[in-house]
């Protein structure tokens, strides 16, 4: 079973950028949808973005559309989340996870969770 490891989190000021990476080990993304989800303090985990490994198809939560971009590097088995124009409300622990349900934004449809990486945006 694929294991996922996130990296790239940190602290930035509002308006800044960060790029998160999700690495796969012990398996492959080839038959999966890979997503980024996040959980802010005191809030439920929520969907952010996802990419279909085989087709490059992507979809986003409305709250990040136009600011975040998900992409992947097939050779390196990496999925990225480029986050621009960050806002304080983007502060959360960001997780990558996999799904087999195209278009789903339901947290319950994702599995193989990584350990998460903290993103903090100050105003």
PDB file of C-alpha atoms in Angstrom:
ATOM      1  CA  UNK A   1       0.000   0.000   0.000  1.00  0.00           C
ATOM      2  CA  UNK A   2       1.299   3.418  -0.947  1.00  0.00           C
ATOM      3  CA  UNK A   3       2.550   5.577   1.907  1.00  0.00           C
ATOM      4  CA  UNK A   4       2.398   9.330   1.569  1.00  0.00           C
ATOM      5  CA  UNK A   5       4.731  11.916   3.070  1.00  0.00           C
ATOM      6  CA  UNK A   6       4.010  15.644   2.911  1.00  0.00           C
ATOM      7  CA  UNK A   7       6.594  18.398   3.107  1.00  0.00           C
ATOM      8  CA  UNK A   8       6.981  22.094   2.358  1.00  0.00           C
ATOM      9  CA  UNK A   9       4.833  23.642   5.037  1.00  0.00           C
ATOM     10  CA  UNK A  10       5.902  26.704   6.967  1.00  0.00           C
ATOM     11  CA  UNK A  11       4.975  30.188   8.089  1.00  0.00           C
ATOM     12  CA  UNK A  12       4.343  33.033   5.664  1.00  0.00           C
ATOM     13  CA  UNK A  13       2.675  36.404   5.658  1.00  0.00           C
ATOM     14  CA  UNK A  14      -0.620  36.995   3.921  1.00  0.00           C
ATOM     15  CA  UNK A  15      -0.108  37.323   0.194  1.00  0.00           C
ATOM     16  CA  UNK A  16       2.860  34.994   0.218  1.00  0.00           C
ATOM     17  CA  UNK A  17       3.368  31.621  -1.422  1.00  0.00           C
ATOM     18  CA  UNK A  18       4.326  28.095  -0.458  1.00  0.00           C
ATOM     19  CA  UNK A  19       4.687  24.865  -2.389  1.00  0.00           C
ATOM     20  CA  UNK A  20       3.775  21.625  -0.710  1.00  0.00           C
ATOM     21  CA  UNK A  21       5.010  18.241  -1.893  1.00  0.00           C
ATOM     22  CA  UNK A  22       3.532  14.801  -1.440  1.00  0.00           C
ATOM     23  CA  UNK A  23       5.840  11.849  -1.979  1.00  0.00           C
ATOM     24  CA  UNK A  24       4.733   8.276  -2.494  1.00  0.00           C
ATOM     25  CA  UNK A  25       6.673   5.314  -1.246  1.00  0.00           C
ATOM     26  CA  UNK A  26       5.932   1.611  -1.332  1.00  0.00           C
ATOM     27  CA  UNK A  27       3.564   1.995  -4.228  1.00  0.00           C
ATOM     28  CA  UNK A  28       2.404   4.174  -7.066  1.00  0.00           C
ATOM     29  CA  UNK A  29      -0.172   6.847  -7.752  1.00  0.00           C
ATOM     30  CA  UNK A  30      -0.925   5.489 -11.236  1.00  0.00           C
ATOM     31  CA  UNK A  31      -4.420   4.185 -10.519  1.00  0.00           C
ATOM     32  CA  UNK A  32      -5.430   6.867  -8.090  1.00  0.00           C
ATOM     33  CA  UNK A  33      -6.660  10.327  -7.614  1.00  0.00           C
ATOM     34  CA  UNK A  34      -4.348  12.227  -5.298  1.00  0.00           C
ATOM     35  CA  UNK A  35      -5.781  14.995  -3.228  1.00  0.00           C
ATOM     36  CA  UNK A  36      -4.811  17.681  -0.807  1.00  0.00           C
ATOM     37  CA  UNK A  37      -7.058  18.259   2.159  1.00  0.00           C
ATOM     38  CA  UNK A  38      -6.627  20.479   5.190  1.00  0.00           C
ATOM     39  CA  UNK A  39      -7.751  20.816   8.752  1.00  0.00           C
ATOM     40  CA  UNK A  40      -7.756  24.116  10.606  1.00  0.00           C
ATOM     41  CA  UNK A  41      -7.806  24.264  14.414  1.00  0.00           C
ATOM     42  CA  UNK A  42     -11.261  23.514  15.719  1.00  0.00           C
ATOM     43  CA  UNK A  43     -12.641  22.762  12.268  1.00  0.00           C
ATOM     44  CA  UNK A  44     -13.406  19.652  10.273  1.00  0.00           C
ATOM     45  CA  UNK A  45     -11.031  18.387   7.629  1.00  0.00           C
ATOM     46  CA  UNK A  46     -11.920  19.739   4.196  1.00  0.00           C
ATOM     47  CA  UNK A  47     -11.090  19.092   0.589  1.00  0.00           C
ATOM     48  CA  UNK A  48      -8.693  21.484  -1.163  1.00  0.00           C
ATOM     49  CA  UNK A  49      -7.671  20.049  -4.541  1.00  0.00           C
ATOM     50  CA  UNK A  50      -7.152  16.784  -6.387  1.00  0.00           C
ATOM     51  CA  UNK A  51      -5.461  15.486  -9.512  1.00  0.00           C
ATOM     52  CA  UNK A  52      -6.173  12.386 -11.536  1.00  0.00           C
ATOM     53  CA  UNK A  53      -2.827  10.670 -11.878  1.00  0.00           C
ATOM     54  CA  UNK A  54      -3.445   9.170 -15.310  1.00  0.00           C
ATOM     55  CA  UNK A  55      -5.101  12.124 -17.042  1.00  0.00           C
ATOM     56  CA  UNK A  56      -3.815  15.275 -15.342  1.00  0.00           C
ATOM     57  CA  UNK A  57      -7.425  16.229 -14.671  1.00  0.00           C
ATOM     58  CA  UNK A  58      -7.753  18.525 -11.660  1.00  0.00           C
ATOM     59  CA  UNK A  59     -10.480  19.984  -9.483  1.00  0.00           C
ATOM     60  CA  UNK A  60     -10.501  22.464  -6.631  1.00  0.00           C
ATOM     61  CA  UNK A  61     -12.508  23.738  -3.728  1.00  0.00           C
ATOM     62  CA  UNK A  62     -14.072  27.108  -4.518  1.00  0.00           C
ATOM     63  CA  UNK A  63     -12.172  28.711  -1.660  1.00  0.00           C
ATOM     64  CA  UNK A  64      -8.799  28.084  -3.330  1.00  0.00           C
ATOM     65  CA  UNK A  65      -9.687  28.199  -7.022  1.00  0.00           C
ATOM     66  CA  UNK A  66      -7.447  30.652  -8.855  1.00  0.00           C
ATOM     67  CA  UNK A  67      -4.911  30.748  -6.016  1.00  0.00           C
ATOM     68  CA  UNK A  68      -3.790  27.122  -5.636  1.00  0.00           C
ATOM     69  CA  UNK A  69      -2.522  24.796  -8.327  1.00  0.00           C
ATOM     70  CA  UNK A  70      -2.120  21.040  -8.005  1.00  0.00           C
ATOM     71  CA  UNK A  71       0.333  19.248 -10.264  1.00  0.00           C
ATOM     72  CA  UNK A  72       2.341  16.070 -10.409  1.00  0.00           C
ATOM     73  CA  UNK A  73       5.720  14.721 -11.471  1.00  0.00           C
ATOM     74  CA  UNK A  74       5.310  11.203 -12.752  1.00  0.00           C
ATOM     75  CA  UNK A  75       8.991  10.288 -12.736  1.00  0.00           C
ATOM     76  CA  UNK A  76       9.544  11.490  -9.185  1.00  0.00           C
ATOM     77  CA  UNK A  77       6.191  10.201  -7.907  1.00  0.00           C
ATOM     78  CA  UNK A  78       5.457  13.596  -6.427  1.00  0.00           C
ATOM     79  CA  UNK A  79       2.302  15.665  -6.220  1.00  0.00           C
ATOM     80  CA  UNK A  80       2.629  19.373  -5.589  1.00  0.00           C
ATOM     81  CA  UNK A  81       0.308  22.037  -4.261  1.00  0.00           C
ATOM     82  CA  UNK A  82       1.429  25.517  -5.263  1.00  0.00           C
ATOM     83  CA  UNK A  83      -0.293  27.999  -2.991  1.00  0.00           C
ATOM     84  CA  UNK A  84      -0.251  31.676  -3.949  1.00  0.00           C
ATOM     85  CA  UNK A  85      -1.951  34.726  -2.466  1.00  0.00           C
ATOM     86  CA  UNK A  86      -2.203  32.963   0.849  1.00  0.00           C
ATOM     87  CA  UNK A  87      -4.716  34.206   3.386  1.00  0.00           C
ATOM     88  CA  UNK A  88      -4.847  33.748   7.164  1.00  0.00           C
ATOM     89  CA  UNK A  89      -7.836  31.475   6.679  1.00  0.00           C
ATOM     90  CA  UNK A  90      -5.592  29.077   4.754  1.00  0.00           C
ATOM     91  CA  UNK A  91      -3.830  28.270   8.024  1.00  0.00           C
ATOM     92  CA  UNK A  92      -4.203  24.543   8.619  1.00  0.00           C
ATOM     93  CA  UNK A  93      -2.471  21.196   8.610  1.00  0.00           C
ATOM     94  CA  UNK A  94      -2.373  20.050   5.002  1.00  0.00           C
ATOM     95  CA  UNK A  95      -2.634  16.360   4.159  1.00  0.00           C
ATOM     96  CA  UNK A  96      -2.314  14.407   0.971  1.00  0.00           C
ATOM     97  CA  UNK A  97      -4.400  11.307   0.440  1.00  0.00           C
ATOM     98  CA  UNK A  98      -5.660   9.075  -2.353  1.00  0.00           C
ATOM     99  CA  UNK A  99      -9.075   8.265  -3.714  1.00  0.00           C
ATOM    100  CA  UNK A 100     -10.643   6.156  -6.457  1.00  0.00           C
ATOM    101  CA  UNK A 101     -13.740   8.306  -6.851  1.00  0.00           C
ATOM    102  CA  UNK A 102     -13.316  10.953  -9.509  1.00  0.00           C
ATOM    103  CA  UNK A 103     -14.746  14.313  -8.608  1.00  0.00           C
ATOM    104  CA  UNK A 104     -15.408  13.493  -4.999  1.00  0.00           C
ATOM    105  CA  UNK A 105     -14.647  16.167  -2.450  1.00  0.00           C
ATOM    106  CA  UNK A 106     -15.792  14.059   0.476  1.00  0.00           C
ATOM    107  CA  UNK A 107     -13.114  13.508   3.088  1.00  0.00           C
ATOM    108  CA  UNK A 108     -14.445   9.999   3.687  1.00  0.00           C
ATOM    109  CA  UNK A 109     -13.639   9.066   0.081  1.00  0.00           C
ATOM    110  CA  UNK A 110      -9.918   9.632   0.674  1.00  0.00           C
ATOM    111  CA  UNK A 111      -7.485   7.262   2.339  1.00  0.00           C
ATOM    112  CA  UNK A 112      -3.800   6.438   2.787  1.00  0.00           C
ATOM    113  CA  UNK A 113      -3.329   9.708   4.640  1.00  0.00           C
ATOM    114  CA  UNK A 114       0.071  11.234   5.168  1.00  0.00           C
ATOM    115  CA  UNK A 115       1.091  12.733   8.501  1.00  0.00           C
ATOM    116  CA  UNK A 116       0.383  16.302   7.392  1.00  0.00           C
ATOM    117  CA  UNK A 117       2.397  19.482   7.137  1.00  0.00           C
ATOM    118  CA  UNK A 118       1.582  22.722   8.952  1.00  0.00           C
ATOM    119  CA  UNK A 119       0.883  25.911   7.013  1.00  0.00           C
ATOM    120  CA  UNK A 120       0.562  29.126   8.994  1.00  0.00           C
ATOM    121  CA  UNK A 121      -0.394  32.411   7.342  1.00  0.00           C
ATOM    122  CA  UNK A 122      -0.109  35.575   9.399  1.00  0.00           C
ATOM    123  CA  UNK A 123      -1.889  38.823   8.649  1.00  0.00           C
TER     124      UNK A 123
END
